[in-house]
mmCIF file of C-alpha atoms in Angstrom:
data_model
loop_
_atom_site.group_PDB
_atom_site.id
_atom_site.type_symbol
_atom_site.label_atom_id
_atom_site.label_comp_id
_atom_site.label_asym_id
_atom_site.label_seq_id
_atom_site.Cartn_x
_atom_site.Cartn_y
_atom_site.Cartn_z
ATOM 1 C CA UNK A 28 -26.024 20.944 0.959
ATOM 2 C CA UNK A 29 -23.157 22.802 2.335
ATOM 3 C CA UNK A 30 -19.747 21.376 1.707
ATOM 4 C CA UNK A 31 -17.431 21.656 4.422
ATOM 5 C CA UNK A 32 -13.754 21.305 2.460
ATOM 6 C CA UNK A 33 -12.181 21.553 -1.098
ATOM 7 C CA UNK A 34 -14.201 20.923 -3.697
ATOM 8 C CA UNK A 35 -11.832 19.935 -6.235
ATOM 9 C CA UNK A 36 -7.628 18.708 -6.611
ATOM 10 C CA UNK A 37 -6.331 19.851 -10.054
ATOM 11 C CA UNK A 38 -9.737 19.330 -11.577
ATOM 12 C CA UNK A 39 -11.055 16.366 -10.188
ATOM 13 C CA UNK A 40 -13.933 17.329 -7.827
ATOM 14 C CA UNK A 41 -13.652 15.805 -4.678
ATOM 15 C CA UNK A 42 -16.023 12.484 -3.536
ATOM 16 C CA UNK A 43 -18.715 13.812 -1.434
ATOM 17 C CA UNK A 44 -19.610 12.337 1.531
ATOM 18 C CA UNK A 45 -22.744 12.823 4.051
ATOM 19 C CA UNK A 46 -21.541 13.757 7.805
ATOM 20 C CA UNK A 47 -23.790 10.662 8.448
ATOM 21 C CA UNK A 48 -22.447 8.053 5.947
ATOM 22 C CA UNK A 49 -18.800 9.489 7.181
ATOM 23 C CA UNK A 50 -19.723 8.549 10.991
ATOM 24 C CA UNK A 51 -21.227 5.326 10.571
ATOM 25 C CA UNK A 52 -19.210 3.698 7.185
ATOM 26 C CA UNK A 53 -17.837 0.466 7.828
ATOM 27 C CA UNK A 54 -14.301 1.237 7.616
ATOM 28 C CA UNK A 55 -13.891 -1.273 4.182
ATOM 29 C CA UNK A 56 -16.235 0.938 2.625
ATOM 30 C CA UNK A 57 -14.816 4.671 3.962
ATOM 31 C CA UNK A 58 -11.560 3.799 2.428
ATOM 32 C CA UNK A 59 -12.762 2.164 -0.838
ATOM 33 C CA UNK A 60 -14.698 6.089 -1.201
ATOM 34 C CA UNK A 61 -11.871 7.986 0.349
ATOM 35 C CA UNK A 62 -9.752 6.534 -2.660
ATOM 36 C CA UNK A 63 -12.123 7.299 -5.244
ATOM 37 C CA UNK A 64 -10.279 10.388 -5.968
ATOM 38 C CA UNK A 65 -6.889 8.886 -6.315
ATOM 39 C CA UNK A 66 -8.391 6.025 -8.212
ATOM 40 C CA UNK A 67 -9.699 8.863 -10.702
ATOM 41 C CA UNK A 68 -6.415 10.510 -11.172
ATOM 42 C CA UNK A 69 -4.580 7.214 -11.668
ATOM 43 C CA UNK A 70 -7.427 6.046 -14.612
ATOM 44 C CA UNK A 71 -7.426 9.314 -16.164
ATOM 45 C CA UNK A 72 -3.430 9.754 -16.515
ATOM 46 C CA UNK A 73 -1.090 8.217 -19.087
ATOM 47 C CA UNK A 74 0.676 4.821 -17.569
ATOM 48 C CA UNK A 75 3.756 6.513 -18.315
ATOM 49 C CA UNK A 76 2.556 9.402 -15.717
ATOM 50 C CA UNK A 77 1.661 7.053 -12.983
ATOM 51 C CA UNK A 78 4.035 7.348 -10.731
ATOM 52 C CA UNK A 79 4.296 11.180 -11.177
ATOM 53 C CA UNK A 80 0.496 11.312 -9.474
ATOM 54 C CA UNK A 81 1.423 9.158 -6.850
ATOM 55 C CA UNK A 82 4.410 11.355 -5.591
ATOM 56 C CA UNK A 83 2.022 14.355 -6.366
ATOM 57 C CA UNK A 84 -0.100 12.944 -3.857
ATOM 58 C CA UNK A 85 -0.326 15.081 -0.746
ATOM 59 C CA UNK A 86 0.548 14.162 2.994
ATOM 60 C CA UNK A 87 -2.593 12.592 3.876
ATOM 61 C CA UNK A 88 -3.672 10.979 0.149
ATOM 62 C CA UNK A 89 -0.501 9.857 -0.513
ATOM 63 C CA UNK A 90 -0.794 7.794 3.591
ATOM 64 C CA UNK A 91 -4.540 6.292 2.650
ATOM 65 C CA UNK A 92 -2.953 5.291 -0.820
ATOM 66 C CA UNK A 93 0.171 3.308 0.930
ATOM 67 C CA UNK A 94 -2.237 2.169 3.208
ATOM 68 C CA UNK A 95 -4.879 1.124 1.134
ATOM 69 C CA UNK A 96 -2.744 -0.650 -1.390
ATOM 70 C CA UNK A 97 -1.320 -3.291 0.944
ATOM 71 C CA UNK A 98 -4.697 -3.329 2.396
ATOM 72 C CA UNK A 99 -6.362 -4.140 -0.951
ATOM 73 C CA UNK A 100 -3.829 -6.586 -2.567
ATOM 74 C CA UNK A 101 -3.314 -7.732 1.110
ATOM 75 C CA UNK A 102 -6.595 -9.794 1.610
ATOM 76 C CA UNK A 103 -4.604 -12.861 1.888
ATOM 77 C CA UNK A 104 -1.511 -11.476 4.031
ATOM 78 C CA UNK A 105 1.506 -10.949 3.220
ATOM 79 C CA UNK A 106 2.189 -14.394 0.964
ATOM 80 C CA UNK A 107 -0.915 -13.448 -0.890
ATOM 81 C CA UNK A 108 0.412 -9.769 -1.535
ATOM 82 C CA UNK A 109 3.832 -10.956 -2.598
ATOM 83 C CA UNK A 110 1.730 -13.775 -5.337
ATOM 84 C CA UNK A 111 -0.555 -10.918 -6.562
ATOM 85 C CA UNK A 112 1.811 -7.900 -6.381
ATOM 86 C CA UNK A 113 5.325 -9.504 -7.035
ATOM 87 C CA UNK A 114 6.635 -6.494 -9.179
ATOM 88 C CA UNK A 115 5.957 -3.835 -5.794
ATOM 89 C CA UNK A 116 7.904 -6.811 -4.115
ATOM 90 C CA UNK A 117 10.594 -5.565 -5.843
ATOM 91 C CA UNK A 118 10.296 -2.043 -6.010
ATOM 92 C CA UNK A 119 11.567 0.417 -3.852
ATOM 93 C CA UNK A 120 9.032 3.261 -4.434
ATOM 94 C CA UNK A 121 6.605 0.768 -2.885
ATOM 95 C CA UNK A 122 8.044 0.553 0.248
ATOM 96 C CA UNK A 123 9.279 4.098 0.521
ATOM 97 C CA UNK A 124 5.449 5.067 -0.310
ATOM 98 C CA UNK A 125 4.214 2.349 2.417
ATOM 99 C CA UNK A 126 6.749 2.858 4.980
ATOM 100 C CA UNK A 127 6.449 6.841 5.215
ATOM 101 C CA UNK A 128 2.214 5.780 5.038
ATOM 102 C CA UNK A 129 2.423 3.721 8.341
ATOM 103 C CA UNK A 130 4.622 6.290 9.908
ATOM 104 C CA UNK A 131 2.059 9.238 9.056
ATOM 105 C CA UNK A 132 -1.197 7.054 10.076
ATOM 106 C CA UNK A 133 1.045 6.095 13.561
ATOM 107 C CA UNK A 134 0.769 2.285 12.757
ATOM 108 C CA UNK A 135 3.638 1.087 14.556
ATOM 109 C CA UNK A 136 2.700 -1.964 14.567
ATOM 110 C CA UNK A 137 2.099 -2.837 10.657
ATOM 111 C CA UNK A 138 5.213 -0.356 10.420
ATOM 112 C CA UNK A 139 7.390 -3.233 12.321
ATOM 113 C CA UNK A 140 5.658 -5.900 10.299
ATOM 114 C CA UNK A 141 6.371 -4.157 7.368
ATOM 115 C CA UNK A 142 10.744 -3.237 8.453
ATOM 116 C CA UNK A 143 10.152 -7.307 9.181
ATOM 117 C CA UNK A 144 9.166 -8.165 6.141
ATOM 118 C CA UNK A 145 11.274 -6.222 4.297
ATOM 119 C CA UNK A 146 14.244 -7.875 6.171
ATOM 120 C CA UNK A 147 13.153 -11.095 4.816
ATOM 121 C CA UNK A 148 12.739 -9.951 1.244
ATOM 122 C CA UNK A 149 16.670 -8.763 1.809
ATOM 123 C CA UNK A 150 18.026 -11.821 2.950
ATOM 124 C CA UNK A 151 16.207 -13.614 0.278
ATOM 125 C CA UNK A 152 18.029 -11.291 -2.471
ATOM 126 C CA UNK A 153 21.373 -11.446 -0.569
ATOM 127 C CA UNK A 154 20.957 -14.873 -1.068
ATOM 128 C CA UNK A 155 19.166 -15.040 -4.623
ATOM 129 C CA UNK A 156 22.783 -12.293 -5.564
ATOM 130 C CA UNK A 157 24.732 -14.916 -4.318
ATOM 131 C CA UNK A 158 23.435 -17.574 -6.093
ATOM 132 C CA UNK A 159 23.763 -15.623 -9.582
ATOM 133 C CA UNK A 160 27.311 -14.777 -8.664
ATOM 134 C CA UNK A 161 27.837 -18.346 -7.940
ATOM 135 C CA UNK A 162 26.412 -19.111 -11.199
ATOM 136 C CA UNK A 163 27.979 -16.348 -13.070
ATOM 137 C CA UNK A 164 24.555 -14.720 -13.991
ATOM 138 C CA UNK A 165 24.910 -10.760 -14.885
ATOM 139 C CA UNK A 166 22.060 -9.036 -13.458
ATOM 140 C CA UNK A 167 21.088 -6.247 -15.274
ATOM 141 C CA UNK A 168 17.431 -5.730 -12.661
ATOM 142 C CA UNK A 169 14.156 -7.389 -11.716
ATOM 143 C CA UNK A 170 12.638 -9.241 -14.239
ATOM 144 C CA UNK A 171 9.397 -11.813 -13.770
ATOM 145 C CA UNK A 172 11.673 -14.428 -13.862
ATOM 146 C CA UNK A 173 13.960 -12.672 -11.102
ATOM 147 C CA UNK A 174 11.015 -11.766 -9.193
ATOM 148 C CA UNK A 175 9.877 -14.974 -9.489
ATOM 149 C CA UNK A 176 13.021 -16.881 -8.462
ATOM 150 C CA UNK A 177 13.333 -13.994 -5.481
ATOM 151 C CA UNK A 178 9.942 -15.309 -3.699
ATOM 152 C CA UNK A 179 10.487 -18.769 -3.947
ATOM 153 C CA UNK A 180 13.213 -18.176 -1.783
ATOM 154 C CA UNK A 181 11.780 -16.620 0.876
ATOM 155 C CA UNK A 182 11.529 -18.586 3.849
ATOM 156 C CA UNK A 183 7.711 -20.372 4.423
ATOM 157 C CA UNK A 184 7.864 -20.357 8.537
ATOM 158 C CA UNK A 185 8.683 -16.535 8.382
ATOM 159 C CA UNK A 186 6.143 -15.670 6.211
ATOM 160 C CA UNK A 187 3.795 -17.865 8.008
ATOM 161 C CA UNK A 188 4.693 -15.739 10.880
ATOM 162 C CA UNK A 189 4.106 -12.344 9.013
ATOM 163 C CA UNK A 190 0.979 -13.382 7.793
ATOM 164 C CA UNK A 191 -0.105 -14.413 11.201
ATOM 165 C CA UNK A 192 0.850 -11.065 12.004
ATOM 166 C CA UNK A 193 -0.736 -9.528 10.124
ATOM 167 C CA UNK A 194 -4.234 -11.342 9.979
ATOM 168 C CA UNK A 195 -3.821 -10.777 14.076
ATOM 169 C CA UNK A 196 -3.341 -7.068 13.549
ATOM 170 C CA UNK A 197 -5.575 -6.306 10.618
ATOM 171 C CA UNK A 198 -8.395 -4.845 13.196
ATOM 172 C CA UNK A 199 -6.682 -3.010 14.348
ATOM 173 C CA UNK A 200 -5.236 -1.285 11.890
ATOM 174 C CA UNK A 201 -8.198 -0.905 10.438
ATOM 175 C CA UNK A 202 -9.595 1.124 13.489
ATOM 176 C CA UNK A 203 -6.673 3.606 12.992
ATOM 177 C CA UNK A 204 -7.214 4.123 9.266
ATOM 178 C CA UNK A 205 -10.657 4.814 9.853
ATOM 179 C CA UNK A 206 -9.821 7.476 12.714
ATOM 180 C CA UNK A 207 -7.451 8.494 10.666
ATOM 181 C CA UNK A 208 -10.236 9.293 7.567
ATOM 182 C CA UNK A 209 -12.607 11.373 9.271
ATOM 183 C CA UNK A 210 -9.882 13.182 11.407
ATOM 184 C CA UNK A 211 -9.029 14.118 7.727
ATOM 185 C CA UNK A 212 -12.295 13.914 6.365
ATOM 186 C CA UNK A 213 -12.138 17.266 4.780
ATOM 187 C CA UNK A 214 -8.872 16.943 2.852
ATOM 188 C CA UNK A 215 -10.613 13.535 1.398
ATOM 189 C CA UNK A 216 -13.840 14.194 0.424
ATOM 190 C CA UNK A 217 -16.375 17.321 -0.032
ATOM 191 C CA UNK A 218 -18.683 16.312 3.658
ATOM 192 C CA UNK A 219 -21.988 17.770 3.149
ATOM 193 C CA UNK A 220 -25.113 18.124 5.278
#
């Protein structure tokens, strides 16, 4: 076996991949291994140090990681992200992280869903601010019960139309990720023989 790339970031050896398995993969299955390193460095730090190995992240593990966390928490579009991910709803790492991840993969078109969505989520905390003013409430951040209150006001026939969106466009997508993998194959894995 002779590995064509790194074998190791920090001192986590690199998943190693056959030239075959990396040409035929189903893409599902090329990005669930291309994240096994990340995966790795995320288990094996503190949770206080979480975020830190995220922005460590380079260029192109830090784009499969935006990527592949909408992707993963994303099976049931965007309504099903926002009821199984409601505290990334609300933070603004998360979209910085998947915004600047569609831009480097060239996704322009999960890009706009995404600038779409995120539109929606600020009209429904323009209105969910206004409402506490209103009602006198001192906000002091995002709590569960904020959170909570934020997605119940976002509006059903828009996100009916993002998740139509994105169920439409999630082939797509997926085609460009994959490209996207074994253009970058050896920054992602150890390929072998």
């Amino acid at each position: 076996m002779t590995p064509n790339g790194p074998h190791t970031v920090g001192n986590v050896p690199l998943p190693a991949i056959s030239e075959s398995d990396l040409a035929t993969l189903p893409t599902g299955q090329l990005l669930a291994h291309s994240m096994t390193l990340i995966i790795r460095q995320i288990a094996t730090a503190p949770a206080s140090e979480t975020r830190e190995v995220v922005r460590g992240l380079d260029d192109v593990r830090s784009a499969l990681f935006g990527y592949w966390v909408l992707h993963y928490h994303g099976s049931n579009a965007i309504t099903g992200f926002c009821e199984e991910m409601p505290h990334r709803v609300v933070d603004a790492d998360f979209f910085t992280l998947l915004n600047q991840s569609l831009e480097r993969l060239g996704d322009a078109d999960l890009l706009a869903l995404v600038r779409d969505w995120q539109a929606e989520l600020a009209r429904a905390t323009a209105l969910l601010e206004q409402e506490e003013r209103e009602r006198g409430v001192a906000v002091g951040g995002w709590d569960w019960e904020r959170t909570n209150r934020l997605l119940a006001l976002l509006d059903k026939e828009t996100m009916r139309a993002l998740d139509a969106r994105y169920r439409a466009g999630r082939p797509g997508s997926l085609d460009r990720i994959s490209g996207y993998i074994r253009e970058h194959a050896e920054a992602v894995f150890t390929v072998v023989k």
